PDB file of C-alpha atoms and ligand atoms in Angstrom:
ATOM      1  CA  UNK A   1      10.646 118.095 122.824  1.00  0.00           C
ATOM      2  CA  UNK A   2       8.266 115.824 120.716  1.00  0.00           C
ATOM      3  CA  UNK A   3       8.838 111.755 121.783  1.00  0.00           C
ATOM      4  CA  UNK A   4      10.867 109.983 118.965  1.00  0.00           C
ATOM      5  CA  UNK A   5       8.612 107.650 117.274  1.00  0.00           C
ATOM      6  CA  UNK A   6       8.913 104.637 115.651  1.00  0.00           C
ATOM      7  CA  UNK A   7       8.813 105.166 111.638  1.00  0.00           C
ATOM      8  CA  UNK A   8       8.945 102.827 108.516  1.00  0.00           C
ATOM      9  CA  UNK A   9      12.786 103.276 107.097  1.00  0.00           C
ATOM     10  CA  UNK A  10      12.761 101.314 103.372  1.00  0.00           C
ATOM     11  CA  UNK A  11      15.849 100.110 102.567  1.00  0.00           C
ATOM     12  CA  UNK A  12      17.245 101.495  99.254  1.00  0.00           C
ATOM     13  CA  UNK A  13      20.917 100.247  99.471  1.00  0.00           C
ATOM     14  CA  UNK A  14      22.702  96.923 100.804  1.00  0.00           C
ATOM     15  CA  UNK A  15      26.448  97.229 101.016  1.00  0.00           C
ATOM     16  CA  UNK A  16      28.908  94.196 101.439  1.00  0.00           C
ATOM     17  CA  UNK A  17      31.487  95.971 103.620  1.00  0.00           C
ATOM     18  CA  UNK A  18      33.407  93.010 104.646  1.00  0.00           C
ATOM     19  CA  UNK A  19      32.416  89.213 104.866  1.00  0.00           C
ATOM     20  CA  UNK A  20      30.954  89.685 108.060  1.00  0.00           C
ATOM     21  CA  UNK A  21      29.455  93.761 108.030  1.00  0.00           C
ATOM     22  CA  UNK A  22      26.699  94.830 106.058  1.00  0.00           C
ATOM     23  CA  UNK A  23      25.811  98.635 105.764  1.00  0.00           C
ATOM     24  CA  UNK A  24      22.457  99.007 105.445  1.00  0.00           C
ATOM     25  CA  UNK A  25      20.821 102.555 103.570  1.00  0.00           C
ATOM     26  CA  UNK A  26      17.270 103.558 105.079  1.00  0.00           C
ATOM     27  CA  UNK A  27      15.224 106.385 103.394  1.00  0.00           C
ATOM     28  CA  UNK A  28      13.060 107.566 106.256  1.00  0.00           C
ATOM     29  CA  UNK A  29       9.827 109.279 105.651  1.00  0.00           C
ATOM     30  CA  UNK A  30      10.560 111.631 108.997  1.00  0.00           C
ATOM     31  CA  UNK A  31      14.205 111.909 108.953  1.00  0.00           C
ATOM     32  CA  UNK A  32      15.628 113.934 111.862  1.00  0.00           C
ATOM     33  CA  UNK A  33      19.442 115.808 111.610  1.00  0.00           C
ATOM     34  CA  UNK A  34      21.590 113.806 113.909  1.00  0.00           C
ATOM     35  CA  UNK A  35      24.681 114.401 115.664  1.00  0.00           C
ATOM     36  CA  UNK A  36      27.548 112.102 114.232  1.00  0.00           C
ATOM     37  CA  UNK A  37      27.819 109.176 117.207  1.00  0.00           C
ATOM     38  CA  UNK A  38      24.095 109.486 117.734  1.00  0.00           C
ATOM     39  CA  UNK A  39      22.291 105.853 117.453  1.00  0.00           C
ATOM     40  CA  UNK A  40      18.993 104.518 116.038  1.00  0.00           C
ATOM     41  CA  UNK A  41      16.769 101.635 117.943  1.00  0.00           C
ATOM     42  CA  UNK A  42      15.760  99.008 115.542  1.00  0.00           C
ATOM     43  CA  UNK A  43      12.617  96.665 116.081  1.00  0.00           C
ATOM     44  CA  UNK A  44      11.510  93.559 114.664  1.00  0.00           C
ATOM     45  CA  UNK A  45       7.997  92.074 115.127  1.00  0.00           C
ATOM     46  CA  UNK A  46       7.225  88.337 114.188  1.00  0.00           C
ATOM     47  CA  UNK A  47       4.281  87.163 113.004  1.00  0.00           C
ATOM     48  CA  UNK A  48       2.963  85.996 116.750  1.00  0.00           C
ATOM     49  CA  UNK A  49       3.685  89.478 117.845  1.00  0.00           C
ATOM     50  CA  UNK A  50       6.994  88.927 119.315  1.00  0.00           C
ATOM     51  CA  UNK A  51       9.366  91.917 119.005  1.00  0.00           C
ATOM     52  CA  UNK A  52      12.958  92.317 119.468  1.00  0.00           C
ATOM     53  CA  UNK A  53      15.196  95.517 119.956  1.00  0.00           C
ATOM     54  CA  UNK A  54      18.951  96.587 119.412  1.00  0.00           C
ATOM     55  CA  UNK A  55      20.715  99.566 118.766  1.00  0.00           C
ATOM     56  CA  UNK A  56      22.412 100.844 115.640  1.00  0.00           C
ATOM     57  CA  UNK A  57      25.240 103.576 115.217  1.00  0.00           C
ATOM     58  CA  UNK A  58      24.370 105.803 112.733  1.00  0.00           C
ATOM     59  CA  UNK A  59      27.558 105.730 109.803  1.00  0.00           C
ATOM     60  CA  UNK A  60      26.790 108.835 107.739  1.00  0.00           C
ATOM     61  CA  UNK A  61      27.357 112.031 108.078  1.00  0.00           C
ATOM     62  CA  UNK A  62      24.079 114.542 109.118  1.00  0.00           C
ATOM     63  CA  UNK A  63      24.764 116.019 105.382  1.00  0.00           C
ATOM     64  CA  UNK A  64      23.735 113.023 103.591  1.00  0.00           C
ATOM     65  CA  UNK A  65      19.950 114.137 104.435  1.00  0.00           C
ATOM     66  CA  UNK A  66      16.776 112.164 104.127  1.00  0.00           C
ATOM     67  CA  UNK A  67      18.393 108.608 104.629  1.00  0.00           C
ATOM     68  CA  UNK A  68      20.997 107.074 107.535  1.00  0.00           C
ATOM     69  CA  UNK A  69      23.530 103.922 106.674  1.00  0.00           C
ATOM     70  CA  UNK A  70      23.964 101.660 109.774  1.00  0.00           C
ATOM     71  CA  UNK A  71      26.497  98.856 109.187  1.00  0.00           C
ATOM     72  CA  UNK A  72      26.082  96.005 111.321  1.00  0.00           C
ATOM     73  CA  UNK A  73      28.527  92.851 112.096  1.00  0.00           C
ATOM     74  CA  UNK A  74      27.105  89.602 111.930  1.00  0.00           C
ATOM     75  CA  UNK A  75      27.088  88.011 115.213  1.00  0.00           C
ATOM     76  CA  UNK A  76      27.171  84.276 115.489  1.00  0.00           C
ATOM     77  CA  UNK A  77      23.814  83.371 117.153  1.00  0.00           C
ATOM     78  CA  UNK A  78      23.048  86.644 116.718  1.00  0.00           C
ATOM     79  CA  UNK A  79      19.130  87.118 117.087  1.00  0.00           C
ATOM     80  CA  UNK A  80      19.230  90.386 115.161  1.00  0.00           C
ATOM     81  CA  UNK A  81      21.715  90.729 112.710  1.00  0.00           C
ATOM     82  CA  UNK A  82      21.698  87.287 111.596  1.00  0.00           C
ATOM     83  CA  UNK A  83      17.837  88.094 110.673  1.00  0.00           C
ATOM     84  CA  UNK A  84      19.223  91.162 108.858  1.00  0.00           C
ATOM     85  CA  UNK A  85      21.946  89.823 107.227  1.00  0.00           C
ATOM     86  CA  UNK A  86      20.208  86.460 105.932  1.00  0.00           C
ATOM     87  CA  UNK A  87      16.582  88.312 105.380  1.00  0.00           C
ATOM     88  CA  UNK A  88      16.466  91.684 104.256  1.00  0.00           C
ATOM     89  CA  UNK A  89      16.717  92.766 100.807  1.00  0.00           C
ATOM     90  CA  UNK A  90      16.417  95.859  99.101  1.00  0.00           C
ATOM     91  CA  UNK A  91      12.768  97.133  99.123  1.00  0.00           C
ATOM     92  CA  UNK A  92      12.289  95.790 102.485  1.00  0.00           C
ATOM     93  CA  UNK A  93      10.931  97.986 105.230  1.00  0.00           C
ATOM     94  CA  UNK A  94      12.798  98.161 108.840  1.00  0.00           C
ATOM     95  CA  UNK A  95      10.896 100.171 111.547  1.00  0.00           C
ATOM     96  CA  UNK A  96      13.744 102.811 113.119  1.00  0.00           C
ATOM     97  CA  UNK A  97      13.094 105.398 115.856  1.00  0.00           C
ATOM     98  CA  UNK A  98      15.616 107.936 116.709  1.00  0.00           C
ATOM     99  CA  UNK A  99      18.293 109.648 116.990  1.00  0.00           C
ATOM    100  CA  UNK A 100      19.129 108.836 120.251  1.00  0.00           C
ATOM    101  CA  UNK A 101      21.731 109.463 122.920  1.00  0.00           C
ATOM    102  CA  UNK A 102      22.827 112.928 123.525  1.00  0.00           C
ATOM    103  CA  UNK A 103      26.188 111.748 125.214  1.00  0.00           C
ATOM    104  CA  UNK A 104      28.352 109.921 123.089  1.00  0.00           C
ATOM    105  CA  UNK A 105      28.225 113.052 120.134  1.00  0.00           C
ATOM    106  CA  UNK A 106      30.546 114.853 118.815  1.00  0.00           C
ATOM    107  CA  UNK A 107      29.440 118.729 118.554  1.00  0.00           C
ATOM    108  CA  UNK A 108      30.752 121.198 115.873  1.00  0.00           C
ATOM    109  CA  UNK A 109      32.128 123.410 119.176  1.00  0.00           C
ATOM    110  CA  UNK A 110      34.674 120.542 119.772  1.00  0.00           C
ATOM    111  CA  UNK A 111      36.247 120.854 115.984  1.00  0.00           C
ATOM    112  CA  UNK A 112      39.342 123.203 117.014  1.00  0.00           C
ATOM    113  CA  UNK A 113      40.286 120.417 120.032  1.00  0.00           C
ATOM    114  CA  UNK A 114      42.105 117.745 119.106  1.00  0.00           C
ATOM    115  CA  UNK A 115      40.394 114.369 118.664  1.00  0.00           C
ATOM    116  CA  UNK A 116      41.487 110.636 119.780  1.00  0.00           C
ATOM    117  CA  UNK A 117      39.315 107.884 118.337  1.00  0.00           C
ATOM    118  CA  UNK A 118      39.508 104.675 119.398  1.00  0.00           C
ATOM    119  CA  UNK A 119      37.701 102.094 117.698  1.00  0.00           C
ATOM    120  CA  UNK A 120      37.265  98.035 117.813  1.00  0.00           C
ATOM    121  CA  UNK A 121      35.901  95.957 115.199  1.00  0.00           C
ATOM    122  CA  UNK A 122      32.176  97.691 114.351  1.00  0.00           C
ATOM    123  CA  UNK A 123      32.844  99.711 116.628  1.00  0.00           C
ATOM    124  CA  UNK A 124      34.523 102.339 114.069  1.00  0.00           C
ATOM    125  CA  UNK A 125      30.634 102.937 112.862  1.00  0.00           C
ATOM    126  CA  UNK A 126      30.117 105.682 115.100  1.00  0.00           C
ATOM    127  CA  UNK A 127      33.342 106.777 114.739  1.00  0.00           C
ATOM    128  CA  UNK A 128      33.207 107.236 110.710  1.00  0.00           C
ATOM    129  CA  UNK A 129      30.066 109.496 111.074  1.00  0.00           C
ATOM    130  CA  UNK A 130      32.488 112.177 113.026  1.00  0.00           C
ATOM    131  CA  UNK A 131      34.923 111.489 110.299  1.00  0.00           C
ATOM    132  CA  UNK A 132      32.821 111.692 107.583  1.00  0.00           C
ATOM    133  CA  UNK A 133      30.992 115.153 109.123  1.00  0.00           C
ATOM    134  CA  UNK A 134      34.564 116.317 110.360  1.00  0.00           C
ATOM    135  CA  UNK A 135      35.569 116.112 106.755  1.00  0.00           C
ATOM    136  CA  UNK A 136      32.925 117.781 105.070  1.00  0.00           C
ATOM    137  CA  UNK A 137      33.133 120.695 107.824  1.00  0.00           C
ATOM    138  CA  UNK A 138      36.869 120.529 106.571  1.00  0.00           C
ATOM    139  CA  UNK A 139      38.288 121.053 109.875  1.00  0.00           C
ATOM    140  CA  UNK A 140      41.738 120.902 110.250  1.00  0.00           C
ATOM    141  CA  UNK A 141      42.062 119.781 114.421  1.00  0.00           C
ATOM    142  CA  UNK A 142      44.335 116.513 114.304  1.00  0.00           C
ATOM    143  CA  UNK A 143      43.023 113.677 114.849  1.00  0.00           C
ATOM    144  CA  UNK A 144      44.021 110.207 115.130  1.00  0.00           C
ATOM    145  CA  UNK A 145      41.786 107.149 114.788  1.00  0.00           C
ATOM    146  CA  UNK A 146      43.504 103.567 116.576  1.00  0.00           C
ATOM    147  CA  UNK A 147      41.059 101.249 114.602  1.00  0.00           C
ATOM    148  CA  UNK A 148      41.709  97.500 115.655  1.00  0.00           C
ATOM    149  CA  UNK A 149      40.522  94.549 113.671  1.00  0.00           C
ATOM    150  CA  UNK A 150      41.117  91.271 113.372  1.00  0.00           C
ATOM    151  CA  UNK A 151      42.486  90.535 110.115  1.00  0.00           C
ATOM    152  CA  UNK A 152      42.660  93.118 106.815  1.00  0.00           C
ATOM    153  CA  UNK A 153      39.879  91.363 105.516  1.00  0.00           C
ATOM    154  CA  UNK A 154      37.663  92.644 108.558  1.00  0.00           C
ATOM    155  CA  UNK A 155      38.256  96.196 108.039  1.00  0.00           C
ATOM    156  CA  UNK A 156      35.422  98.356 107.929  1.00  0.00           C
ATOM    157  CA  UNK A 157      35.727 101.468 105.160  1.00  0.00           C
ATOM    158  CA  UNK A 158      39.048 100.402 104.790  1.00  0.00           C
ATOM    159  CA  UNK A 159      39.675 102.395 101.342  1.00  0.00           C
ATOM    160  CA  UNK A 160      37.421 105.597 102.870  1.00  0.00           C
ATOM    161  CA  UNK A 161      39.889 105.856 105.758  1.00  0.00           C
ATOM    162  CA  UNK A 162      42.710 105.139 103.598  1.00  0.00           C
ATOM    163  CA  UNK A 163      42.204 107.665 101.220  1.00  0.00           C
ATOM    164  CA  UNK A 164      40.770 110.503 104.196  1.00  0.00           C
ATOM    165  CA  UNK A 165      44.690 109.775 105.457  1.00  0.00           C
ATOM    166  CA  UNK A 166      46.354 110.377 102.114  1.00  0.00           C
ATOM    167  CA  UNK A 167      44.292 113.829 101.512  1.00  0.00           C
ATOM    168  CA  UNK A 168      43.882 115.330 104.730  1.00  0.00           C
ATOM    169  CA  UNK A 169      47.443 115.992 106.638  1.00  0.00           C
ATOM    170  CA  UNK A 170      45.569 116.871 109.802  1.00  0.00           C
ATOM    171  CA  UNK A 171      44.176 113.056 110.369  1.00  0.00           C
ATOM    172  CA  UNK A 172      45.923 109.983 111.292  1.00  0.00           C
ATOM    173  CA  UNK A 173      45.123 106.507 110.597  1.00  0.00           C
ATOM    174  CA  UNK A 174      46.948 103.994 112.866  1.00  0.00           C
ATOM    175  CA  UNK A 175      45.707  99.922 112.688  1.00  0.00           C
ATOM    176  CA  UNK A 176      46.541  97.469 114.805  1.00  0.00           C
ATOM    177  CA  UNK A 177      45.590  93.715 113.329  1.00  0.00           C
ATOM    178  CA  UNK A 178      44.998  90.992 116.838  1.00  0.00           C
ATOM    179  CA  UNK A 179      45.242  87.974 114.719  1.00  0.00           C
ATOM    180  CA  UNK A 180      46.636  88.054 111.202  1.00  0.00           C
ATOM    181  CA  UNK A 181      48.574  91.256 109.704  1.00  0.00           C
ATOM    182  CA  UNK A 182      49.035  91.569 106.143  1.00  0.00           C
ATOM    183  CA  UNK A 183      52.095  90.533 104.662  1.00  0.00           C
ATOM    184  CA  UNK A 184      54.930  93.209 105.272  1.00  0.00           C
ATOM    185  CA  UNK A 185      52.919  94.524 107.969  1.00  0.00           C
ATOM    186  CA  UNK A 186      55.523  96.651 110.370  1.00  0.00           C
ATOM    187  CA  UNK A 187      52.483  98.183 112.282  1.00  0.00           C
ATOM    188  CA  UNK A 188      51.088  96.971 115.426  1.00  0.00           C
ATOM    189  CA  UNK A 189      49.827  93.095 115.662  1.00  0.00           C
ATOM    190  CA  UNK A 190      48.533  93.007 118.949  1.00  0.00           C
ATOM    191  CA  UNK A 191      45.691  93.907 120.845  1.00  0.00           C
ATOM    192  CA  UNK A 192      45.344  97.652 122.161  1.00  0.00           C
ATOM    193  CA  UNK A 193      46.817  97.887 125.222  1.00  0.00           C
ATOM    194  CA  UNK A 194      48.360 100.463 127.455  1.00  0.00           C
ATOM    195  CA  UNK A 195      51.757 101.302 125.772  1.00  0.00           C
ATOM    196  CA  UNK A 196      49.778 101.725 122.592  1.00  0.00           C
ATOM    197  CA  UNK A 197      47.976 104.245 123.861  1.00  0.00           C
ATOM    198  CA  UNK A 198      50.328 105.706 125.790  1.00  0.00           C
ATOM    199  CA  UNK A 199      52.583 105.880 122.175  1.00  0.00           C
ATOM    200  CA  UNK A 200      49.430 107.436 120.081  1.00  0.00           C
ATOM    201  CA  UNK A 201      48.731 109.995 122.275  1.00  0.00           C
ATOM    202  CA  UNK A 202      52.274 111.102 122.428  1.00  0.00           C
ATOM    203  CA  UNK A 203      51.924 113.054 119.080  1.00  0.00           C
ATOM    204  CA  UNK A 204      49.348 115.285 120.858  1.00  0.00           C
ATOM    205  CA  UNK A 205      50.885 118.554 121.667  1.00  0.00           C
ATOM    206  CA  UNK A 206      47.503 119.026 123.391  1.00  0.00           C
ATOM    207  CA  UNK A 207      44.964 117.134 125.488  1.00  0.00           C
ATOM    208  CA  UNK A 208      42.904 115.891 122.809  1.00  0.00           C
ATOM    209  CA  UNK A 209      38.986 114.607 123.245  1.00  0.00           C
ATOM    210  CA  UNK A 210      38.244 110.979 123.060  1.00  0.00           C
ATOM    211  CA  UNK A 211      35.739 109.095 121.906  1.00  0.00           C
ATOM    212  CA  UNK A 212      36.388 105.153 122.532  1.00  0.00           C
ATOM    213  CA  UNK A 213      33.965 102.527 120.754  1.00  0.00           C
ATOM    214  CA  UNK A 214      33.836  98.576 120.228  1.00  0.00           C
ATOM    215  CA  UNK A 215      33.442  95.432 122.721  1.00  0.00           C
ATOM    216  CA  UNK A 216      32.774  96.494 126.153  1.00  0.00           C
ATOM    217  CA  UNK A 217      36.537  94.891 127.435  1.00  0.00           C
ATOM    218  CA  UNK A 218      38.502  97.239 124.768  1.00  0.00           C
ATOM    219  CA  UNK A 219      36.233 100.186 125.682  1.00  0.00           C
ATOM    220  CA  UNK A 220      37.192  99.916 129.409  1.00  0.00           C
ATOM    221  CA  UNK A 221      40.911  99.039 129.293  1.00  0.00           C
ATOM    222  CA  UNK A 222      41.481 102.014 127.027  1.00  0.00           C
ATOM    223  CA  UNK A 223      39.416 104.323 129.326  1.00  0.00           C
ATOM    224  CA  UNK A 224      41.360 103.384 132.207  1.00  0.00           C
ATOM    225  CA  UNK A 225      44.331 103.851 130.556  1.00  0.00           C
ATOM    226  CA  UNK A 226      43.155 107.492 129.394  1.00  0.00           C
ATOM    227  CA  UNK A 227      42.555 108.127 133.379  1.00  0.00           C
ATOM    228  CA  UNK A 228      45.658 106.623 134.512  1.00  0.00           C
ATOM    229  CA  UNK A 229      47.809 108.609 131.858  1.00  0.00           C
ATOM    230  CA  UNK A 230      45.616 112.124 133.638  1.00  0.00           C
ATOM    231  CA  UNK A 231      42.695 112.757 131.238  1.00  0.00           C
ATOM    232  CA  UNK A 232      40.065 113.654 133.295  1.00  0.00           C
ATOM    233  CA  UNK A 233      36.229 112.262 132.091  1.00  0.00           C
ATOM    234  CA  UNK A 234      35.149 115.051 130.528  1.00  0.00           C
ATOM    235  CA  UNK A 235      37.227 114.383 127.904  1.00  0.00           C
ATOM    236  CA  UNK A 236      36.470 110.400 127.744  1.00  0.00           C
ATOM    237  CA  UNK A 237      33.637 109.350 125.730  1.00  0.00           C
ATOM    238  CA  UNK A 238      32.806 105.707 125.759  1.00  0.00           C
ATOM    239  CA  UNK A 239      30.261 103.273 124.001  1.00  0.00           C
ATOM    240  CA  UNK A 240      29.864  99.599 124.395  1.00  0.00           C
ATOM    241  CA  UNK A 241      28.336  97.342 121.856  1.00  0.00           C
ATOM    242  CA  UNK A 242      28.651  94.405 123.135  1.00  0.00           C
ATOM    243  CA  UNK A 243      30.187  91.790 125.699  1.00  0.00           C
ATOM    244  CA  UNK A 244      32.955  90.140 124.050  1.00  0.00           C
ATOM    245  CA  UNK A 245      36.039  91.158 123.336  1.00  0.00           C
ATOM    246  CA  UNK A 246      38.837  89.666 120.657  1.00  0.00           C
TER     247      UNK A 246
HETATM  248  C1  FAD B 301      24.462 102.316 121.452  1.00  0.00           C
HETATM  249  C2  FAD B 301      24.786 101.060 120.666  1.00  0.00           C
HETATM  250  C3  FAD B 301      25.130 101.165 119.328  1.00  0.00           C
HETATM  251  C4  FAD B 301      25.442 100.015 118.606  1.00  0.00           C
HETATM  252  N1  FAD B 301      25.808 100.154 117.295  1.00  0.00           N
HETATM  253  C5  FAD B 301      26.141  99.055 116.585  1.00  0.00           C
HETATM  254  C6  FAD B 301      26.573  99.198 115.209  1.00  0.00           C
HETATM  255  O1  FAD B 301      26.681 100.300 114.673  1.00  0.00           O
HETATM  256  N2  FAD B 301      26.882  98.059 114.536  1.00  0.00           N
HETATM  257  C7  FAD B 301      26.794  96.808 115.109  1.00  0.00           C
HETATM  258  O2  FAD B 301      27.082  95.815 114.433  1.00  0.00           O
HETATM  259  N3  FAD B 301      26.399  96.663 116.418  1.00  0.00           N
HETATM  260  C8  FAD B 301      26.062  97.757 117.134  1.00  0.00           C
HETATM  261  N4  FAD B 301      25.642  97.603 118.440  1.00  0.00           N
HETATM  262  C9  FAD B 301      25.417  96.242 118.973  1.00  0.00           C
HETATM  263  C10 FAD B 301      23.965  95.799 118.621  1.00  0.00           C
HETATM  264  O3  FAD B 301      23.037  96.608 119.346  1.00  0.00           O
HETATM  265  C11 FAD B 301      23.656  94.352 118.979  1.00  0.00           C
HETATM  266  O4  FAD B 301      24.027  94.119 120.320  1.00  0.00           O
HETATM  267  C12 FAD B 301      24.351  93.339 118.067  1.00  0.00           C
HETATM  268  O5  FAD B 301      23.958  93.542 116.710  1.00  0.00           O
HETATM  269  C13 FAD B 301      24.008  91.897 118.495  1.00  0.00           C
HETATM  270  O6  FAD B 301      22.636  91.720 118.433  1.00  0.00           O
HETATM  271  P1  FAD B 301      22.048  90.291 118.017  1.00  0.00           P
HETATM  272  O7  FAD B 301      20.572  90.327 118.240  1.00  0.00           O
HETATM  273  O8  FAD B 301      22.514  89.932 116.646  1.00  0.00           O
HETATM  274  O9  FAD B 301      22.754  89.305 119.029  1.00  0.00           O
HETATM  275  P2  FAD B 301      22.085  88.671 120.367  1.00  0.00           P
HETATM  276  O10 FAD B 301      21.076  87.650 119.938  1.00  0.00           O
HETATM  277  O11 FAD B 301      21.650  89.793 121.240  1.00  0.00           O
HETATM  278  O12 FAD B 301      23.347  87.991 121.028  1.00  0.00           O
HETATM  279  C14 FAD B 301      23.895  86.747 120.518  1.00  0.00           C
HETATM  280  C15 FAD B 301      25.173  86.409 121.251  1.00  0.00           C
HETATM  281  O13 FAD B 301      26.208  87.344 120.893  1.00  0.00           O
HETATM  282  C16 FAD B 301      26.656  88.059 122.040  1.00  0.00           C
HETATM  283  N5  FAD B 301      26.771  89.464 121.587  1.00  0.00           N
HETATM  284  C17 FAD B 301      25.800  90.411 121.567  1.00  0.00           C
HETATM  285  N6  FAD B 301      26.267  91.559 121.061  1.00  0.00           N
HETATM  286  C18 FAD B 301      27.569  91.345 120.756  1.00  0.00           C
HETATM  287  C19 FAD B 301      28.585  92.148 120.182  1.00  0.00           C
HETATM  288  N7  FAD B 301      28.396  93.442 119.829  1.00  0.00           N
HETATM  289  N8  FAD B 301      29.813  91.584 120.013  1.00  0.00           N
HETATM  290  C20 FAD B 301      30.042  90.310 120.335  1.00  0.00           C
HETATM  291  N9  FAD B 301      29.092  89.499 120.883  1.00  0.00           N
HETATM  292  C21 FAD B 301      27.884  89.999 121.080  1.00  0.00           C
HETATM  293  C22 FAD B 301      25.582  87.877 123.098  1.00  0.00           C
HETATM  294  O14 FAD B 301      26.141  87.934 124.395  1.00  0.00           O
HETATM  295  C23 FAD B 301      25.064  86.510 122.768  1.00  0.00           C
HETATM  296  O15 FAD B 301      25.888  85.509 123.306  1.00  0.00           O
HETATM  297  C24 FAD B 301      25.377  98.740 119.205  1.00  0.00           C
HETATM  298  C25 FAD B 301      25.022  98.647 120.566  1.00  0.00           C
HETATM  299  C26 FAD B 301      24.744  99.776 121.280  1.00  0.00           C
HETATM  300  C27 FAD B 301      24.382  99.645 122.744  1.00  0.00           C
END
């Protein structure tokens, strides 16, 4: 297979997702079909010839051809997105390579198993682009995203996921908020632990596949739940974005 290389994506859309998360739309001139949890490398070069990498979940779905969105949290300190947040407008030019990673994918063969996602702050990003595909397939294998977040006003596609929950019986949208709830809130206010797994898997009247996402601690505590509870890792799929957790 040809080497992925390193193209010119111009940025044709900025959206404000949240204070903090930006979703930024790239036309690429050699767009590639991707897998929904696939990832592009991003690359800045300074003046002085410096350059600096990260990785980028792709958010949309393989159908929306010719272009990705990758929405990306503002870290504080953050080399990288604090450049993108603070300097790139629309117009600008971002150099991209991928897709990459063939691991942490979710294949059209796994749409009649059941599906647990499992998602932390940005880390629903991947997650969304199985969504968003797993929609427009229109399967119908039940699936349940645990999306935590800090407060409501750091939800990610908060009205998308609302409104996939209202219209498609077969998916389940559970939140947990691990500092402020809205008011009324009688969901979970805490952050994911073991009994909350243990209680969304419950529903499952069959193993289901799981793909985990978010800070590296949430990513492992809800693995080793998964393996203490008797899912075996074939059926774990895990990403880490970064080293914090909260
Ligand atoms: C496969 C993969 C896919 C990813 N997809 C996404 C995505 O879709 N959206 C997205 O926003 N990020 C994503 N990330 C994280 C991203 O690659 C960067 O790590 C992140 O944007 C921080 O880079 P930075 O240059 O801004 O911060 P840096 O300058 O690298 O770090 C600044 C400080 O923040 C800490 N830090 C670094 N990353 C994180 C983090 N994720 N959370 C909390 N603290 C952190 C560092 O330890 C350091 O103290 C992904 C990572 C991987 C490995």
């Amino acid at each position: 297979m040809a080497r992925i290389q390193w193209q010119l994506g111009k940025v044709t859309t900025i959206i404000q997702e949240t204070p903090r998360v930006k979703t930024f739309r790239l036309q690429l001139p050699q767009w590639i079909p991707h897998l929904p949890g696939q990832h592009y490398d991003l690359r800045l070069t300074a003046e002085d010839g410096y350059q600096a990498e990260r990785s980028y979940s792709i958010a949309s779905a393989p159908e929306q051809t010719g272009e990705i969105d990758l929405t990306i949290e503002r870290i504080d300190d953050g080399e990288i997105s604090g450049y993108l947040h603070e300097g790139v407008r629309v117009g600008d030019q971002l150099e991209v390579r991928g897709p990459i990673g063939g691991y942490f994918a979710w294949h059209d063969g796994m749409a009649d198993r059941p599906l647990f996602l499992v998602g932390g702050g940005s880390g629903i990003v991947p997650l969304m682009a199985i969504l968003r595909h797993r929609s427009i397939l229109g399967a119908t294998n039940p699936t349940r995203l645990l999306y935590s977040v800090r407060t409501p006003e750091d939800l990610i596609y908060g009205t998308e996921l609302q409104n996939l929950a209202r219209q498609d019986p077969s998916f389940e949208l559970v939140l947990t908020f691990t500092r402020q709830a809205p008011p009324d809130w009688s969901g979970y206010h805490r952050r994911i632990d073991g009994s909350m797994v243990e209680q969304e898997i419950r529903p499952f009247s069959e193993q289901p596949i799981s793909f985990i996402c978010g800070p590296t601690q949430l990513v492992e505590s809800v693995a080793n739940e998964l393996a203490a509870i008797g899912f075996p890792p074939s059926v774990i799929y895990t990403e880490r974005f970064g080293p914090t957790g909260s």
